[in-house]
mmCIF file with all atom_site columns, C-alpha atoms in Angstrom:
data_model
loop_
_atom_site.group_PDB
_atom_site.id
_atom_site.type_symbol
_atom_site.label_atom_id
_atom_site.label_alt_id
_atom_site.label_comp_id
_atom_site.label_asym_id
_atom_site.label_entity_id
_atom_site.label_seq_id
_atom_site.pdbx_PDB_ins_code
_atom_site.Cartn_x
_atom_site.Cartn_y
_atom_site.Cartn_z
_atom_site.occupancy
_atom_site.B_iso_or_equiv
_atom_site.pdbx_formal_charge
_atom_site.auth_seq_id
_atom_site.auth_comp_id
_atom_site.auth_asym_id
_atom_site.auth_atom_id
_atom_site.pdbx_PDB_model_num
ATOM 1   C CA . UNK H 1 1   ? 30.092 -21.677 54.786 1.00 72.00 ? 1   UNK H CA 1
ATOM 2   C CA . UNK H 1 2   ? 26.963 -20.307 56.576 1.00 88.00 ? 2   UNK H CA 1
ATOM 3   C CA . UNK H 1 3   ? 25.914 -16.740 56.579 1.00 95.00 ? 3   UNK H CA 1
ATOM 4   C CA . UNK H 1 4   ? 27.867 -14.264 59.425 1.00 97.00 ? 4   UNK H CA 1
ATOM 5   C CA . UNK H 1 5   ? 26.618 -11.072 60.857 1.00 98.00 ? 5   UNK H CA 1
ATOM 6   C CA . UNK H 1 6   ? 29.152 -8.876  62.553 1.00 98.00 ? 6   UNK H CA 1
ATOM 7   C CA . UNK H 1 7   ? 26.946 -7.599  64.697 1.00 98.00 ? 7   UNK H CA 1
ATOM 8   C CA . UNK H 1 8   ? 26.465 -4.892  67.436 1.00 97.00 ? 8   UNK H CA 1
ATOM 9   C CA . UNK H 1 9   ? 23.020 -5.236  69.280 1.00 96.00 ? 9   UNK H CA 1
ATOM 10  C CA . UNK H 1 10  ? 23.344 -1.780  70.376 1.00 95.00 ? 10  UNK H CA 1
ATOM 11  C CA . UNK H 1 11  ? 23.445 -0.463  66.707 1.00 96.00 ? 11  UNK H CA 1
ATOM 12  C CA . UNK H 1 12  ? 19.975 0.625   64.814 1.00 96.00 ? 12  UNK H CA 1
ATOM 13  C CA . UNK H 1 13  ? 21.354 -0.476  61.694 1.00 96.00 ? 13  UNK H CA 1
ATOM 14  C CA . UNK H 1 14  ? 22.652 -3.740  62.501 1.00 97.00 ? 14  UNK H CA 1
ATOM 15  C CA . UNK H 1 15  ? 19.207 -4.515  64.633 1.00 97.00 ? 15  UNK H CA 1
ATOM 16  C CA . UNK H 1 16  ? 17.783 -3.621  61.629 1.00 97.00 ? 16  UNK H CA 1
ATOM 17  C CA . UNK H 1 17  ? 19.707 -6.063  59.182 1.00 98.00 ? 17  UNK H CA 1
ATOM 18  C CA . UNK H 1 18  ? 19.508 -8.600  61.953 1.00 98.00 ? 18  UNK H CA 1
ATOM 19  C CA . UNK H 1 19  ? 15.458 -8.506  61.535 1.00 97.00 ? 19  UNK H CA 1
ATOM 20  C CA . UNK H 1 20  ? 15.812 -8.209  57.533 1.00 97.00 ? 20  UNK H CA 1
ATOM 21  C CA . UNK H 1 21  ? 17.868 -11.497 57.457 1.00 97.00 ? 21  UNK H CA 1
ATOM 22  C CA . UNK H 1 22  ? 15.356 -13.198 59.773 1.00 96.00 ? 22  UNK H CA 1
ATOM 23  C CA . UNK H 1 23  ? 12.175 -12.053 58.167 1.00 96.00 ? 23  UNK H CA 1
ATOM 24  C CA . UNK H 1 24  ? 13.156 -13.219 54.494 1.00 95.00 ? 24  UNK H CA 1
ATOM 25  C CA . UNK H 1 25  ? 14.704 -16.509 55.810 1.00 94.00 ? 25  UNK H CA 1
ATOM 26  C CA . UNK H 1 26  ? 18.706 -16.279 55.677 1.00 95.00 ? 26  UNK H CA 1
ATOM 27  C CA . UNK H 1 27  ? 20.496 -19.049 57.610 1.00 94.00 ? 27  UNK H CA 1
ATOM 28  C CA . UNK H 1 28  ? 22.916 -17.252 58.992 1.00 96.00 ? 28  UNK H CA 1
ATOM 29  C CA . UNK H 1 29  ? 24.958 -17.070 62.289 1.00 97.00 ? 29  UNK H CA 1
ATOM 30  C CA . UNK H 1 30  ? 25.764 -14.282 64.091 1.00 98.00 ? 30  UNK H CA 1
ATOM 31  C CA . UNK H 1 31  ? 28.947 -12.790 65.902 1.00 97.00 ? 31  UNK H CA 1
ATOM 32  C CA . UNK H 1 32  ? 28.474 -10.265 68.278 1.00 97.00 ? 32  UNK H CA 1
ATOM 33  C CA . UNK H 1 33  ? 32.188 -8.766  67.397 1.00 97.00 ? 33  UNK H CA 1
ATOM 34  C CA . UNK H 1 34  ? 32.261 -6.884  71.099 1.00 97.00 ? 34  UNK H CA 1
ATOM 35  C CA . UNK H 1 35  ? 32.180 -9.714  73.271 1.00 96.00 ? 35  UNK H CA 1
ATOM 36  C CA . UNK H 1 36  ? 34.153 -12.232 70.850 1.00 95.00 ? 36  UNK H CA 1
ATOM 37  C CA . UNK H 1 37  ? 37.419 -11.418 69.941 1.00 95.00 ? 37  UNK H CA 1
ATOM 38  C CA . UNK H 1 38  ? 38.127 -10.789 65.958 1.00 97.00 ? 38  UNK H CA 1
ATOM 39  C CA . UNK H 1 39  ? 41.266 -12.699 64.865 1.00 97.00 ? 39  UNK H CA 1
ATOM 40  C CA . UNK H 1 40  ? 43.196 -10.744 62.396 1.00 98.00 ? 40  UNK H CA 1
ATOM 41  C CA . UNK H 1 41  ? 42.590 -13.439 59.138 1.00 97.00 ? 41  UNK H CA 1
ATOM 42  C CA . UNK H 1 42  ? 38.990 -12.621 59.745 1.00 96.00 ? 42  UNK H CA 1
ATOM 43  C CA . UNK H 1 43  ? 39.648 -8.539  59.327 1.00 97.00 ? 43  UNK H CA 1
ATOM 44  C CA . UNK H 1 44  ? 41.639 -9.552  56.111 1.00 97.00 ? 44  UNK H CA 1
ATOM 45  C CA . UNK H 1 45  ? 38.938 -11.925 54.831 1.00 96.00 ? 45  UNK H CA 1
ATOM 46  C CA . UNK H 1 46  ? 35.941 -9.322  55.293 1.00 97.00 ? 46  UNK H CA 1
ATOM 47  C CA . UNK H 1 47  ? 38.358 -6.154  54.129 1.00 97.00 ? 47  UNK H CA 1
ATOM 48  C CA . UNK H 1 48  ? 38.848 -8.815  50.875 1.00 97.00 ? 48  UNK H CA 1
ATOM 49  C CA . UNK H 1 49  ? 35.506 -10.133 50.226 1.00 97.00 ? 49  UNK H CA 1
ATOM 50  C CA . UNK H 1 50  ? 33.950 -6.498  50.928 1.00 97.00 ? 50  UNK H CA 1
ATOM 51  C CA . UNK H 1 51  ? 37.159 -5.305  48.285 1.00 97.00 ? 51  UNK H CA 1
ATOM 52  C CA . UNK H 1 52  ? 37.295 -2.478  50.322 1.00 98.00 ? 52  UNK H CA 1
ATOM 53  C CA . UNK H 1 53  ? 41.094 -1.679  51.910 1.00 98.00 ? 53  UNK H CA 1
ATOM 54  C CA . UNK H 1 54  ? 40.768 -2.432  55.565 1.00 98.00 ? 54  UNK H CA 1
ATOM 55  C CA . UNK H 1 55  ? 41.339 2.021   56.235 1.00 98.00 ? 55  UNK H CA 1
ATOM 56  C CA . UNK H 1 56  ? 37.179 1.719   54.525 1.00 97.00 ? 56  UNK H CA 1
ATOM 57  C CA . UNK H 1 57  ? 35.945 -0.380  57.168 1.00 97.00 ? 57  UNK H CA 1
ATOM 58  C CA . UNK H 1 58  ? 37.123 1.453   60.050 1.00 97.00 ? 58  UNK H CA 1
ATOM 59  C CA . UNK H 1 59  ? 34.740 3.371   61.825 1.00 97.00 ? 59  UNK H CA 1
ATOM 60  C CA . UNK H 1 60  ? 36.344 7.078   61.920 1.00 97.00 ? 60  UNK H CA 1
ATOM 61  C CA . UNK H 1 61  ? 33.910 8.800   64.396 1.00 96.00 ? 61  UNK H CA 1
ATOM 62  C CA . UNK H 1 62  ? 35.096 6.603   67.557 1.00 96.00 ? 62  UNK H CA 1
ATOM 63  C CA . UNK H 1 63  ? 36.790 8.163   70.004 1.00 97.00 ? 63  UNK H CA 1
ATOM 64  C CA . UNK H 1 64  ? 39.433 4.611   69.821 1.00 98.00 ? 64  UNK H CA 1
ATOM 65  C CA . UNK H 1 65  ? 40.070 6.567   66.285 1.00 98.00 ? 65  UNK H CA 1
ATOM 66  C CA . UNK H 1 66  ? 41.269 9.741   67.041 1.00 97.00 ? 66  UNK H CA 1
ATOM 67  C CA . UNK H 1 67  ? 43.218 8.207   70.624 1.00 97.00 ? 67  UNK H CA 1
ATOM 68  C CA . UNK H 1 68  ? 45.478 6.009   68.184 1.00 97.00 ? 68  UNK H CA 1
ATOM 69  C CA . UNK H 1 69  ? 45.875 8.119   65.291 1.00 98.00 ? 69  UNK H CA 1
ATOM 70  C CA . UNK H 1 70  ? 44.636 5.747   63.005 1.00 98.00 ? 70  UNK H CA 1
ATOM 71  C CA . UNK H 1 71  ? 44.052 8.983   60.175 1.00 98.00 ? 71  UNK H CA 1
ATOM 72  C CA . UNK H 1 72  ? 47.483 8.870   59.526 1.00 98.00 ? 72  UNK H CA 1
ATOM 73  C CA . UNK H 1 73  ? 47.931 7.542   56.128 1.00 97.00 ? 73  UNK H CA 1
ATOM 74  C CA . UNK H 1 74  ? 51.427 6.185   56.447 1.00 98.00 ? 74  UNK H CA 1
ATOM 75  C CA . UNK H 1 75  ? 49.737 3.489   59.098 1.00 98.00 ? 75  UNK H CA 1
ATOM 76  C CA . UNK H 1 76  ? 50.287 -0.246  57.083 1.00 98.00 ? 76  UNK H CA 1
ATOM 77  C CA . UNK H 1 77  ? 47.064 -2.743  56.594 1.00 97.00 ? 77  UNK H CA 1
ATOM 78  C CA . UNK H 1 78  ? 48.479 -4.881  59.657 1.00 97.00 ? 78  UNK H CA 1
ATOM 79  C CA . UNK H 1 79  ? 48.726 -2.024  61.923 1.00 98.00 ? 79  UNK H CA 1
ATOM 80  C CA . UNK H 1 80  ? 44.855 -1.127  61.119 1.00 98.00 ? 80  UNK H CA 1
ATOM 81  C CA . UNK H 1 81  ? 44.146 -4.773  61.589 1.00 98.00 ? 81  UNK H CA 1
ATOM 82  C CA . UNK H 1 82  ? 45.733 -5.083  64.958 1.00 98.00 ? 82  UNK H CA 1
ATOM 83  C CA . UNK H 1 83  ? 43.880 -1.201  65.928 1.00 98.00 ? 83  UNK H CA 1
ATOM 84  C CA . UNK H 1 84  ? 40.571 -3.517  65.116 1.00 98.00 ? 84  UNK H CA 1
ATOM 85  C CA . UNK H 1 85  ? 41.536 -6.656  66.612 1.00 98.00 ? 85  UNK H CA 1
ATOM 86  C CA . UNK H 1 86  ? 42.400 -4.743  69.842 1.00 98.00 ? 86  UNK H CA 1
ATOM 87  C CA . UNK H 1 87  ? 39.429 -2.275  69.783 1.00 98.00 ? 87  UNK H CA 1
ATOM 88  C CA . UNK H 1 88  ? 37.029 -4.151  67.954 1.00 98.00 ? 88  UNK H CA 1
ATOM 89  C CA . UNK H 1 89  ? 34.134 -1.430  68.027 1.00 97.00 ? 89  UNK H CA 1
ATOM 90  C CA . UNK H 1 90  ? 36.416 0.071   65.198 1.00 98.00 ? 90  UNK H CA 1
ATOM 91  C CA . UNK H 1 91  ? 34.703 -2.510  63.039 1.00 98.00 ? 91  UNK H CA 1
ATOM 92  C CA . UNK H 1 92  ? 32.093 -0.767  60.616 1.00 97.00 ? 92  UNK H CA 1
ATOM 93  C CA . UNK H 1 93  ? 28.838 -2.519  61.219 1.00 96.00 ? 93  UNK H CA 1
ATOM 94  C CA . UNK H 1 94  ? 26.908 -4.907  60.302 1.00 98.00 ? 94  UNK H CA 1
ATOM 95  C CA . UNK H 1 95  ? 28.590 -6.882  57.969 1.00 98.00 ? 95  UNK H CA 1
ATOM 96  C CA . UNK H 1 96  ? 27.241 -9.636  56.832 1.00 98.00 ? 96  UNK H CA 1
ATOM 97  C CA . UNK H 1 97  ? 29.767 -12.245 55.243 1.00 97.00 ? 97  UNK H CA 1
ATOM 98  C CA . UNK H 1 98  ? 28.985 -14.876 52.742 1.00 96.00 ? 98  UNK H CA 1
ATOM 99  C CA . UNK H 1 99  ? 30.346 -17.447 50.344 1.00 93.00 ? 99  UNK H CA 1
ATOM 100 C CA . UNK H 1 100 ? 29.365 -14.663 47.287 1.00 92.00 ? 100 UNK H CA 1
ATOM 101 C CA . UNK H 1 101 ? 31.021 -12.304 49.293 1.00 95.00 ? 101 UNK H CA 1
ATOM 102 C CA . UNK H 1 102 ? 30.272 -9.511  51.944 1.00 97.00 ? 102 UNK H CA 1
ATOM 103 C CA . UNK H 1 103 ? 27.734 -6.221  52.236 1.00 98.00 ? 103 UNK H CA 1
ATOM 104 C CA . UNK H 1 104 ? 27.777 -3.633  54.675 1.00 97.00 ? 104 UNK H CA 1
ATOM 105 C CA . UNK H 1 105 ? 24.401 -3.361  56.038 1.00 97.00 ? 105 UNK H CA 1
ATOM 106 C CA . UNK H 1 106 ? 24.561 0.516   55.301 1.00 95.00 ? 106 UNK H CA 1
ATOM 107 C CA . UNK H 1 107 ? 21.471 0.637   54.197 1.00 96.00 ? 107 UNK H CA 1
ATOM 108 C CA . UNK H 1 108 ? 20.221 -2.777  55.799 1.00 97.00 ? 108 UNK H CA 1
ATOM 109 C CA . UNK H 1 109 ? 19.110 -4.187  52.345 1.00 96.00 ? 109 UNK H CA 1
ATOM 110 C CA . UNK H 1 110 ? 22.578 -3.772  51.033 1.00 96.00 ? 110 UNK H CA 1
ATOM 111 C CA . UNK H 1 111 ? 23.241 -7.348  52.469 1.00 97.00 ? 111 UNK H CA 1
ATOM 112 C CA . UNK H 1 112 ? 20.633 -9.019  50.516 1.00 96.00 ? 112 UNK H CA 1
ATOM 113 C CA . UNK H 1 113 ? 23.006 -8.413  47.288 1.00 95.00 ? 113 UNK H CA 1
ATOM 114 C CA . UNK H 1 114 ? 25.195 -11.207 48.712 1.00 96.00 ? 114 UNK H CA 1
ATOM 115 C CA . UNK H 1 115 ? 22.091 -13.758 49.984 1.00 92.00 ? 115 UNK H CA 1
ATOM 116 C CA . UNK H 1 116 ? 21.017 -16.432 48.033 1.00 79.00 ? 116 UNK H CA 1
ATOM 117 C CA . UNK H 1 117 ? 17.365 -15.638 48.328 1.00 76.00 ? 117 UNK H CA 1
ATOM 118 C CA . UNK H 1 118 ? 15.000 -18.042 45.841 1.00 60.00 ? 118 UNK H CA 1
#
């Protein structure tokens, strides 16, 4: 599998990892999650290759948040899926998604712990 980036171009951070991953050579793609939709397996595969429950990579400050109530704790892993799949900028960002697994770019070098860098 080649390298992903979930990325947002309007985002510091993942501009940021975007120029990390170029500038020490990663061959990776990238997915600009806003304009292409985000199919549910792929939610499941970053929430399980991050081993994070999907509620950790939900981005609590956006207003898509609050509207849906997506704090309540009784909400199911396939109802935060679908909240993401239907308002993607939920997404915490970047990710970057490998075959050793997947990094928030929170710091940006955080992704580098899943490249295969010689």
């Amino acid at each position: 599998m080649k390298a992903r980036l979930y990325h947002n171009p309007r985002c510091s951070k993942s501009r940021s990892t975007l120029a990390l991953l170029t500038e020490k050579g990663v061959d990776f793609e990238v997915k600009e999650y806003l304009k292409n939709d985000l199919q549910p397996s792929e939610i499941k595969e970053l929430s399980s290759k991050l081993a994070l429950p999907v509620r950790d990579i939900l981005r609590s400050g956006e207003a898509p948040f609050k509207e849906l109530g997506l704090a309540d704790q009784s909400l199911t892993e396939d109802q935060l899926i679908h909240a993401i799949v239907d308002n993607p900028i939920l997404l915490q960002r970047p990710i970057l998604l490998t075959d050793s697994g997947a990094r928030i770019g929170r710091p940006p070098e955080q992704v580098l712990e899943v490249c295969d860098l010689d």
